[in-house]
Amino acid sequence: MSYTESIGSRTYRFADLKTVLAKASPQRSGDQLAGIAAASEEERVAAKMALAQVPLRTFLNEPLIPYETDEVTRLIIDDHSPQAFAQISHLTVGDFRNWLLSTATDTDALTRVTQGLTPEMVAAVSKLMRNQDLITAARKRPVITRFRNTVGLPGRMSVRLQPNHPTDDVKGIAASMLDGLMYGCGDALIGINPASDNLTAITKLLQMIDDFRQRYQVPTQSCVLTHVTSTIAAIEKGAPVDLVFQSIAGTEQANASFGISLALLQEAYEAGLSLKRGTVGSNLMYFETGQGSALSADAHFGVDQQTCEARAYAVARKFKPFLVNTVVGFIGPEYLYDGKQITRAGLEDHFCGKLLGVPMGCDICYTNHAEADQDDMDNLLTLLGVAGINFIMGVPGADDVMLNYQSTSFHDALYVRDVLGLRRAPEFEEWLESMQIIDERGALIGASARQPLLEGARDWMGIA
C-alpha cells in the first residue's frame, strides 16, 4: 500500500509503510548511510503527516519484513494480544500519540495495552514525538523486575557496575569492583565484558564475584557478558551463573550474525532457570541492543534503524528479562553521528522499550571518533533520569579501558541520584546502610567508616 501527502503544491509519495517510517525518522546518519532517509526536512515533515494518519491496525496487516521469512516478525504477530489491543485498535498513530500524552492515560492504562502493542506501533508514534513527549510517556510506564533485588521501582535508579579489564586480570577487576561498591554502585548487577570467551577465564571471574557476594552477603547479581553458548557451557560445568547475557537485534538475519536464534535463547533461558539462583524473583536474562546493529550486519531489509531496534525489544520481552540495555552510542558515528542524534536515540529506545513492557536501561556512551563529548552524556543522563530509566552504567572514570569507549562513571550516578532524588534498589540500599557505606538518606558516609570493609576485602582478594 502506498502513502501520499501534500505540502503546498508538492506531493510526496511513499511506496510502502516501511518507507513512510524511514522518511519520518529524525535525522540519523545510519539511515542516510542505508539510503532510506528523507532527502529534505520538507519530505520528513510530509512523511510524519502521512504516518500520523496510519491506523494502528495497519501494522498488523502490513508486516515490514515478511512473516514467512523472519522469525522475529512471526514472534511479533503470533504473540500479539487482540484483547489488549482492543482499547486502542480504533486509533491512528497520531491519535495514539495524543492518547499516550493524555493525563487520563496512567500507568494502569499503559500496562493494560502492553501486550497489544507491536514494536512497529511504538516506533511509529515515537517519530511524531518531541523529546519531552518521549520522557513524559515513558515516565508513566515503570517496568519492575526481580532476581536478588528489585529493579525499576518508581523513584529508584540502579547501576550496572562494569569493572572491565583489557586482560581479564582478576585482581584488576576486583579492584574496580570494590571501587564501585564503595560509591554505592552495583545494584543492577556486577557485569564484566570479558576480553575473551575462554571458558576457564569466564568461570574464574564468575567464581570471584560469587565468592565475594556470599562472603559479604551482597544482594545483587553477577554476569560475565560472553556469548550465550559459552554461558550454557559454563552452566553445564557448574559455574555460579546468575544472569544469562546475549546481544540481540530486530531481524532473524541480524540475530544470525550474532550466532543466535529464538530457539537458542529459549535453551539458555531454561538453563538459567534450572539453577534457581534468584531469591526474590526469577527474571534472569540480560540483553543488550543498539541502533544500527541490523544495518551493520546488512540485515535491515530497508527498515530504519530505530524501528529495527524496537523489534529487538519484542525478542527481549519473550524471555522476561531482568535487564535490557541499549548501548546507545557504542556502534559509532556511522549510525548516530553526534550528541544530538545519540540523545534522541537514547530517549526513543527507553520510550519504546518501556511501552513494550521491557525493563530498559541505557549505556549512555559514545566513541571517541563521534561528534560528542561528556557534556552530551550529562544531558542524556539527566533526561533519562527524569524519564525513569531502570539503570545506567558505572565505569571507573567513565572510560572503559577494555572496550575503548566513554560511558558514565560512579560519580555520575551520585550526581543524578542527588539532583533527582533517586534511590537505589531497596534490598541493596539496606545492605549499603548495614555496611556503613551510605546513611539513611542514601548519601555516602565518610571514607573512615568504609575503611574496615575496604581493607578486609582487599586483604581477602590479595589486592595491594
Coordinates of C-alpha atoms in Angstrom, one line a residue:
M1 CA 0.0 0.0 0.0
S2 CA 1.4 3.4 -0.9
Y3 CA 1.0 6.7 1.0
T4 CA 0.9 10.3 -0.2
E5 CA 1.0 13.7 1.5
S6 CA 1.0 17.2 0.0
I7 CA 2.8 20.3 1.3
G8 CA 1.8 23.3 -0.7
S9 CA 2.0 22.4 -4.4
R10 CA 4.3 19.5 -3.8
T11 CA 3.0 15.9 -3.4
Y12 CA 5.2 13.3 -1.8
R13 CA 4.6 9.6 -2.5
F14 CA 5.9 6.8 -0.2
A15 CA 5.9 3.3 -1.7
D16 CA 5.0 1.4 1.5
L17 CA 4.8 1.5 5.2
K18 CA 8.5 1.0 5.9
T19 CA 9.3 3.9 3.6
V20 CA 7.0 6.2 5.5
L21 CA 8.6 5.1 8.8
A22 CA 12.1 5.6 7.5
K23 CA 11.4 9.0 6.0
A24 CA 9.6 10.2 9.1
S25 CA 12.6 9.4 11.4
P26 CA 14.6 12.2 12.8
Q27 CA 17.8 12.8 11.0
R28 CA 20.1 9.8 11.6
S29 CA 23.5 9.0 9.9
G30 CA 22.7 5.3 9.8
D31 CA 19.5 5.8 7.8
Q32 CA 21.4 8.2 5.5
L33 CA 24.1 5.5 5.1
A34 CA 21.4 3.0 4.2
G35 CA 19.9 5.3 1.6
I36 CA 16.5 5.3 3.2
A37 CA 16.4 8.7 5.0
A38 CA 14.3 11.7 4.0
A39 CA 16.1 13.8 1.3
S40 CA 14.9 17.1 2.9
E41 CA 13.2 18.4 6.0
E42 CA 10.1 19.0 4.0
E43 CA 10.0 15.4 2.9
R44 CA 10.5 14.4 6.6
V45 CA 7.5 16.6 7.6
A46 CA 5.4 15.1 4.8
A47 CA 6.2 11.6 6.0
K48 CA 5.3 12.5 9.6
M49 CA 2.0 13.9 8.4
A50 CA 1.3 10.7 6.4
L51 CA 2.4 8.5 9.3
A52 CA 0.1 10.3 11.7
Q53 CA -2.9 9.2 9.6
V54 CA -2.0 5.5 9.5
P55 CA -4.4 3.3 11.6
L56 CA -2.6 1.2 14.2
R57 CA -4.2 -1.9 12.9
T58 CA -2.3 -1.4 9.6
F59 CA 0.9 -2.6 11.4
L60 CA -0.8 -6.0 11.9
N61 CA -1.8 -6.3 8.3
E62 CA 1.3 -4.9 6.6
P63 CA 4.5 -6.5 8.1
L64 CA 7.7 -4.6 7.4
I65 CA 9.6 -7.9 7.0
P66 CA 7.6 -10.9 5.6
Y67 CA 6.1 -13.3 8.2
E68 CA 7.3 -16.3 6.1
T69 CA 11.0 -15.3 6.1
D70 CA 11.6 -13.8 9.5
E71 CA 11.1 -15.4 12.9
V72 CA 11.1 -12.1 14.7
T73 CA 8.1 -11.0 12.6
R74 CA 6.4 -14.3 13.4
L75 CA 7.1 -13.7 17.1
I76 CA 5.6 -10.2 17.0
I77 CA 2.5 -11.3 15.2
D78 CA 1.9 -14.6 17.0
D79 CA 2.4 -13.1 20.5
H80 CA 0.1 -10.1 19.8
S81 CA -2.9 -9.9 22.1
P82 CA -6.1 -8.8 20.3
Q83 CA -7.8 -8.3 23.7
A84 CA -5.1 -5.9 24.9
F85 CA -5.2 -4.1 21.6
A86 CA -8.9 -3.6 21.6
Q87 CA -8.8 -0.5 23.7
I88 CA -6.7 1.4 21.2
S89 CA -7.4 -0.5 18.0
H90 CA -9.5 2.4 16.6
L91 CA -6.7 4.9 16.8
T92 CA -4.3 6.2 14.2
V93 CA -0.7 6.8 15.0
G94 CA -1.4 10.5 15.6
D95 CA -4.4 9.6 17.9
F96 CA -2.2 7.2 19.7
R97 CA 0.3 10.0 20.5
N98 CA -2.5 12.1 21.9
W99 CA -3.7 9.1 24.0
L100 CA -0.3 8.5 25.4
L101 CA 0.2 12.1 26.4
S102 CA -3.3 12.5 27.9
T103 CA -3.4 13.0 31.7
A104 CA -6.2 10.4 31.8
T105 CA -3.8 7.7 30.5
D106 CA -1.9 6.5 33.6
T107 CA 0.3 3.6 34.4
D108 CA -2.6 1.1 34.7
A109 CA -3.8 2.1 31.2
L110 CA -0.4 1.7 29.7
T111 CA 0.1 -1.7 31.4
R112 CA -3.2 -3.0 30.1
V113 CA -2.3 -2.3 26.5
T114 CA 1.3 -3.6 26.6
Q115 CA 0.7 -7.0 25.0
G116 CA -1.4 -5.3 22.3
L117 CA 1.4 -3.1 21.1
T118 CA 3.9 -4.1 18.5
P119 CA 7.4 -2.7 18.1
E120 CA 6.4 -1.0 14.8
M121 CA 3.5 0.8 16.5
V122 CA 5.6 2.3 19.3
A123 CA 8.4 3.1 16.8
A124 CA 5.9 4.9 14.6
V125 CA 4.4 7.0 17.4
S126 CA 7.9 7.9 18.7
K127 CA 8.6 9.6 15.3
L128 CA 5.8 12.0 16.0
M129 CA 7.0 12.9 19.4
R130 CA 9.3 15.6 20.8
N131 CA 11.9 14.7 23.4
Q132 CA 9.7 15.9 26.2
D133 CA 6.8 13.7 24.9
L134 CA 9.1 10.6 25.0
I135 CA 10.1 11.5 28.6
T136 CA 6.5 12.1 29.7
A137 CA 5.1 8.9 28.4
A138 CA 8.0 6.7 29.4
R139 CA 7.9 8.0 33.0
K140 CA 4.3 6.8 33.3
R141 CA 5.3 3.2 32.5
P142 CA 7.6 1.7 35.1
V143 CA 8.7 -1.9 34.5
I144 CA 9.8 -3.8 37.6
T145 CA 11.9 -6.9 37.7
R146 CA 13.4 -9.1 40.4
F147 CA 16.3 -11.6 40.9
R148 CA 18.2 -11.0 44.1
N149 CA 16.9 -7.5 44.4
T150 CA 14.2 -5.3 42.9
V151 CA 15.0 -3.0 39.9
G152 CA 12.7 -0.5 38.2
L153 CA 10.6 0.8 41.1
P154 CA 9.4 4.4 40.7
G155 CA 11.8 6.9 42.3
R156 CA 14.7 4.5 42.1
M157 CA 17.6 4.1 39.6
S158 CA 20.1 1.2 39.6
V159 CA 23.7 1.0 38.3
R160 CA 25.5 -1.8 36.5
L161 CA 29.0 -1.9 38.0
Q162 CA 31.2 -2.5 34.9
P163 CA 34.7 -3.4 36.1
N164 CA 36.2 -4.4 32.8
H165 CA 39.9 -5.2 32.3
P166 CA 41.8 -5.5 29.0
T167 CA 43.4 -8.8 30.0
D168 CA 40.7 -10.1 32.3
D169 CA 43.1 -9.8 35.3
V170 CA 41.1 -10.9 38.3
K171 CA 42.8 -8.5 40.7
G172 CA 42.3 -5.6 38.4
I173 CA 38.6 -6.4 38.0
A174 CA 38.3 -6.9 41.8
A175 CA 39.8 -3.5 42.5
S176 CA 37.4 -1.8 40.1
M177 CA 34.5 -3.7 41.6
L178 CA 35.4 -2.6 45.2
D179 CA 35.8 1.0 44.0
G180 CA 32.3 0.9 42.5
L181 CA 30.7 -0.7 45.6
M182 CA 32.3 2.0 47.8
Y183 CA 30.4 4.5 45.7
G184 CA 27.2 2.6 46.2
C185 CA 27.0 1.2 42.7
G186 CA 26.2 -2.4 41.6
D187 CA 22.5 -2.8 42.4
A188 CA 21.6 -3.6 38.8
L189 CA 24.4 -6.1 38.6
I190 CA 28.1 -6.6 38.6
G191 CA 28.7 -7.3 34.9
I192 CA 32.1 -7.9 33.2
N193 CA 32.7 -7.8 29.5
P194 CA 35.4 -10.4 29.1
A195 CA 38.4 -9.9 26.8
S196 CA 37.9 -13.5 25.5
D197 CA 35.4 -16.2 25.5
N198 CA 37.8 -18.7 27.2
L199 CA 35.6 -20.9 29.4
T200 CA 38.2 -21.2 32.2
A201 CA 38.6 -17.4 32.4
I202 CA 34.9 -16.8 32.4
T203 CA 34.3 -19.4 35.2
K204 CA 37.1 -17.8 37.2
L205 CA 35.5 -14.4 37.0
L206 CA 32.1 -15.7 37.9
Q207 CA 33.5 -17.6 40.9
M208 CA 35.4 -14.5 42.1
I209 CA 32.3 -12.3 42.1
D210 CA 30.1 -15.1 43.7
D211 CA 32.7 -15.7 46.4
F212 CA 32.7 -12.0 47.3
R213 CA 28.9 -11.8 47.1
Q214 CA 28.5 -14.7 49.5
R215 CA 31.2 -13.6 51.9
Y216 CA 29.7 -10.1 52.3
Q217 CA 26.0 -11.2 51.7
V218 CA 25.6 -8.6 48.8
P219 CA 22.0 -8.7 47.5
T220 CA 22.9 -8.3 43.8
Q221 CA 23.6 -10.4 40.7
S222 CA 26.6 -11.1 38.5
C223 CA 27.1 -11.7 34.8
V224 CA 30.0 -12.3 32.5
L225 CA 28.9 -10.9 29.2
T226 CA 30.0 -13.8 27.0
H227 CA 28.2 -15.4 24.1
V228 CA 25.1 -17.4 25.2
T229 CA 26.6 -20.7 24.1
S230 CA 29.6 -20.1 26.4
T231 CA 27.2 -19.3 29.3
I232 CA 25.3 -22.6 28.6
A233 CA 28.6 -24.4 28.7
A234 CA 29.5 -22.7 32.0
I235 CA 26.2 -23.7 33.5
E236 CA 26.8 -27.3 32.4
K237 CA 30.2 -27.2 34.2
G238 CA 28.6 -26.0 37.4
A239 CA 29.7 -22.3 37.3
P240 CA 27.7 -19.9 39.5
V241 CA 25.8 -18.2 36.7
D242 CA 23.2 -15.6 37.8
L243 CA 22.2 -13.6 34.7
V244 CA 22.4 -15.0 31.2
F245 CA 23.6 -12.5 28.7
Q246 CA 23.2 -12.0 24.9
S247 CA 23.3 -9.2 22.3
I248 CA 20.2 -9.3 20.2
A249 CA 18.8 -7.5 17.2
G250 CA 15.4 -6.9 15.5
T251 CA 15.6 -9.3 12.5
E252 CA 16.3 -13.0 12.2
Q253 CA 19.2 -12.4 9.9
A254 CA 20.8 -9.9 12.2
N255 CA 20.5 -12.3 15.1
A256 CA 22.0 -15.0 13.0
S257 CA 25.1 -12.7 12.6
F258 CA 25.3 -12.8 16.4
G259 CA 25.2 -16.6 16.2
I260 CA 21.8 -16.9 17.8
S261 CA 18.1 -17.8 17.2
L262 CA 15.0 -17.7 19.3
A263 CA 15.4 -21.4 19.9
L264 CA 18.9 -20.9 21.3
L265 CA 17.7 -18.1 23.5
Q266 CA 15.0 -20.4 24.8
E267 CA 17.5 -23.0 25.6
A268 CA 19.7 -20.5 27.5
Y269 CA 16.7 -19.2 29.4
E270 CA 15.7 -22.6 30.6
A271 CA 19.3 -23.4 31.6
G272 CA 19.4 -20.3 33.7
L273 CA 16.0 -21.1 35.3
S274 CA 17.2 -24.6 36.2
L275 CA 19.8 -23.2 38.6
K276 CA 17.1 -21.4 40.7
R277 CA 19.6 -18.8 42.0
G278 CA 17.2 -15.9 42.3
T279 CA 15.9 -15.1 45.8
V280 CA 13.2 -12.5 45.3
G281 CA 12.3 -13.3 41.6
S282 CA 13.3 -15.3 38.5
N283 CA 13.9 -12.6 35.9
L284 CA 17.4 -13.7 34.7
M285 CA 18.1 -12.7 31.1
Y286 CA 20.2 -9.7 30.3
F287 CA 20.1 -8.4 26.8
E288 CA 22.0 -5.6 25.0
T289 CA 20.9 -3.8 21.9
G290 CA 21.8 -0.8 19.9
Q291 CA 20.5 1.2 16.9
G292 CA 22.5 0.3 13.8
S293 CA 23.2 -3.4 14.6
A294 CA 20.9 -4.7 11.8
L295 CA 22.4 -2.2 9.3
S296 CA 26.0 -3.2 10.2
A297 CA 25.0 -6.8 9.6
D298 CA 23.4 -5.8 6.2
A299 CA 20.2 -7.3 7.7
H300 CA 17.8 -4.4 7.9
F301 CA 15.7 -5.1 4.7
G302 CA 15.1 -1.3 4.2
V303 CA 13.7 -0.8 7.7
D304 CA 15.0 2.2 9.5
Q305 CA 17.4 1.6 12.3
Q306 CA 15.2 2.8 15.1
T307 CA 12.3 0.6 14.1
C308 CA 14.7 -2.4 13.8
E309 CA 15.9 -1.5 17.3
A310 CA 12.3 -1.6 18.7
R311 CA 11.8 -5.0 17.1
A312 CA 14.7 -6.3 19.2
Y313 CA 12.6 -5.5 22.3
A314 CA 10.0 -8.0 21.1
V315 CA 12.7 -10.6 21.3
A316 CA 13.7 -9.4 24.8
R317 CA 10.1 -9.4 26.0
K318 CA 9.7 -13.0 25.1
F319 CA 12.2 -14.1 27.8
K320 CA 11.0 -11.9 30.7
P321 CA 14.5 -10.3 31.2
F322 CA 15.9 -8.8 34.3
L323 CA 17.6 -6.0 32.4
V324 CA 17.7 -4.7 28.8
N325 CA 20.4 -2.3 27.9
T326 CA 20.6 0.0 24.8
V327 CA 24.3 0.7 24.3
V328 CA 23.2 3.8 22.6
G329 CA 26.4 5.4 21.1
F330 CA 28.7 2.4 21.1
I331 CA 28.4 1.4 17.4
G332 CA 29.8 4.8 16.3
P333 CA 29.1 7.9 14.2
E334 CA 28.2 5.9 11.1
Y335 CA 24.9 5.2 12.8
L336 CA 24.5 8.1 15.4
Y337 CA 26.7 10.9 14.2
D338 CA 26.7 13.4 17.1
G339 CA 25.5 14.2 20.6
K340 CA 22.1 15.3 19.3
Q341 CA 21.5 12.0 17.5
I342 CA 22.7 10.0 20.4
T343 CA 20.5 11.8 22.8
R344 CA 17.4 11.4 20.7
A345 CA 18.1 7.7 20.2
G346 CA 18.5 7.1 23.9
L347 CA 15.2 8.7 24.6
E348 CA 13.5 6.8 21.8
D349 CA 14.9 3.5 22.9
H350 CA 13.9 4.0 26.5
F351 CA 10.3 5.1 25.5
C352 CA 9.8 2.2 23.1
G353 CA 11.1 -0.4 25.5
K354 CA 9.0 0.8 28.4
L355 CA 5.8 0.9 26.3
L356 CA 6.5 -2.7 25.3
G357 CA 7.0 -3.8 28.9
V358 CA 10.7 -4.1 28.8
P359 CA 13.0 -3.2 31.7
M360 CA 15.1 -0.6 29.9
G361 CA 18.4 0.7 30.9
C362 CA 20.9 2.7 28.9
D363 CA 24.7 2.7 28.5
I364 CA 24.9 6.4 28.0
C365 CA 28.0 6.4 25.8
Y366 CA 30.0 7.5 22.8
T367 CA 33.1 6.5 20.8
N368 CA 36.0 8.9 20.6
H369 CA 35.5 9.5 16.8
A370 CA 31.9 10.7 17.3
E371 CA 31.0 14.3 17.4
A372 CA 30.0 14.1 21.1
D373 CA 31.6 14.7 24.5
Q374 CA 30.9 14.1 28.2
D375 CA 28.6 17.2 28.3
D376 CA 26.3 15.4 25.8
M377 CA 26.3 12.4 28.1
D378 CA 25.5 14.6 31.1
N379 CA 22.5 15.9 29.2
L380 CA 21.2 12.4 28.3
L381 CA 21.9 11.1 31.7
T382 CA 19.7 13.8 33.3
L383 CA 16.9 13.4 30.7
L384 CA 16.8 9.6 31.2
G385 CA 16.8 10.0 35.0
V386 CA 13.7 12.2 34.6
A387 CA 12.2 9.7 32.2
G388 CA 12.5 6.9 34.8
I389 CA 15.4 4.8 33.4
N390 CA 15.8 1.5 35.2
F391 CA 19.6 1.5 35.3
I392 CA 22.8 3.1 33.9
M393 CA 26.4 2.1 33.7
G394 CA 29.1 2.7 36.4
V395 CA 32.5 2.6 34.7
P396 CA 35.7 3.7 36.6
G397 CA 36.4 7.2 35.4
A398 CA 33.7 6.8 32.7
D399 CA 36.5 5.4 30.5
D400 CA 36.2 1.7 29.6
V401 CA 39.8 0.6 29.2
M402 CA 38.8 -2.8 27.6
L403 CA 36.1 -1.7 25.2
N404 CA 37.7 1.7 24.5
Y405 CA 34.7 3.9 24.7
Q406 CA 33.3 6.6 27.0
S407 CA 30.4 5.9 29.3
T408 CA 29.2 7.1 32.7
S409 CA 31.1 6.9 36.0
F410 CA 30.3 6.1 39.6
H411 CA 30.4 9.8 40.3
D412 CA 27.8 10.4 37.5
A413 CA 25.4 8.0 39.3
L414 CA 25.9 10.0 42.6
Y415 CA 25.1 13.2 40.6
V416 CA 21.8 12.1 39.0
R417 CA 20.6 10.4 42.2
D418 CA 21.3 13.6 44.2
V419 CA 19.7 16.1 41.8
L420 CA 16.6 14.0 41.1
G421 CA 16.2 12.4 44.5
L422 CA 16.6 8.8 43.1
R423 CA 17.3 5.9 45.5
R424 CA 18.9 2.5 44.9
A425 CA 17.2 -0.9 44.7
P426 CA 15.7 -1.3 48.2
E427 CA 17.5 -4.6 49.2
F428 CA 20.9 -3.2 48.0
E429 CA 20.3 0.1 49.8
E430 CA 19.6 -1.8 53.1
W431 CA 22.9 -3.7 52.6
L432 CA 24.9 -0.5 51.9
E433 CA 23.5 1.0 55.1
S434 CA 24.4 -2.1 57.1
M435 CA 27.9 -1.9 55.7
Q436 CA 28.2 1.8 56.6
I437 CA 28.7 2.8 53.0
I438 CA 25.6 5.1 52.9
D439 CA 23.4 6.8 55.5
E440 CA 19.7 6.6 55.8
R441 CA 19.3 9.4 53.2
G442 CA 21.3 7.4 50.7
A443 CA 24.3 9.7 50.9
L444 CA 27.9 8.3 51.1
I445 CA 29.3 8.1 54.6
G446 CA 32.9 9.4 55.1
A447 CA 35.8 7.3 54.0
S448 CA 36.9 6.4 57.5
A449 CA 33.6 4.5 58.2
R450 CA 34.1 2.5 55.0
Q451 CA 37.8 1.7 55.6
P452 CA 37.4 -1.5 57.6
L453 CA 35.3 -3.2 54.8
L454 CA 37.6 -1.9 52.1
E455 CA 40.7 -3.1 53.9
G456 CA 39.2 -6.5 54.7
A457 CA 38.0 -7.1 51.1
R458 CA 41.4 -6.0 49.8
D459 CA 43.2 -8.5 52.1
W460 CA 40.9 -11.3 51.2
M461 CA 41.4 -10.7 47.4
G462 CA 45.1 -10.1 47.7
I463 CA 44.8 -6.6 46.3
A464 CA 47.7 -4.3 47.3

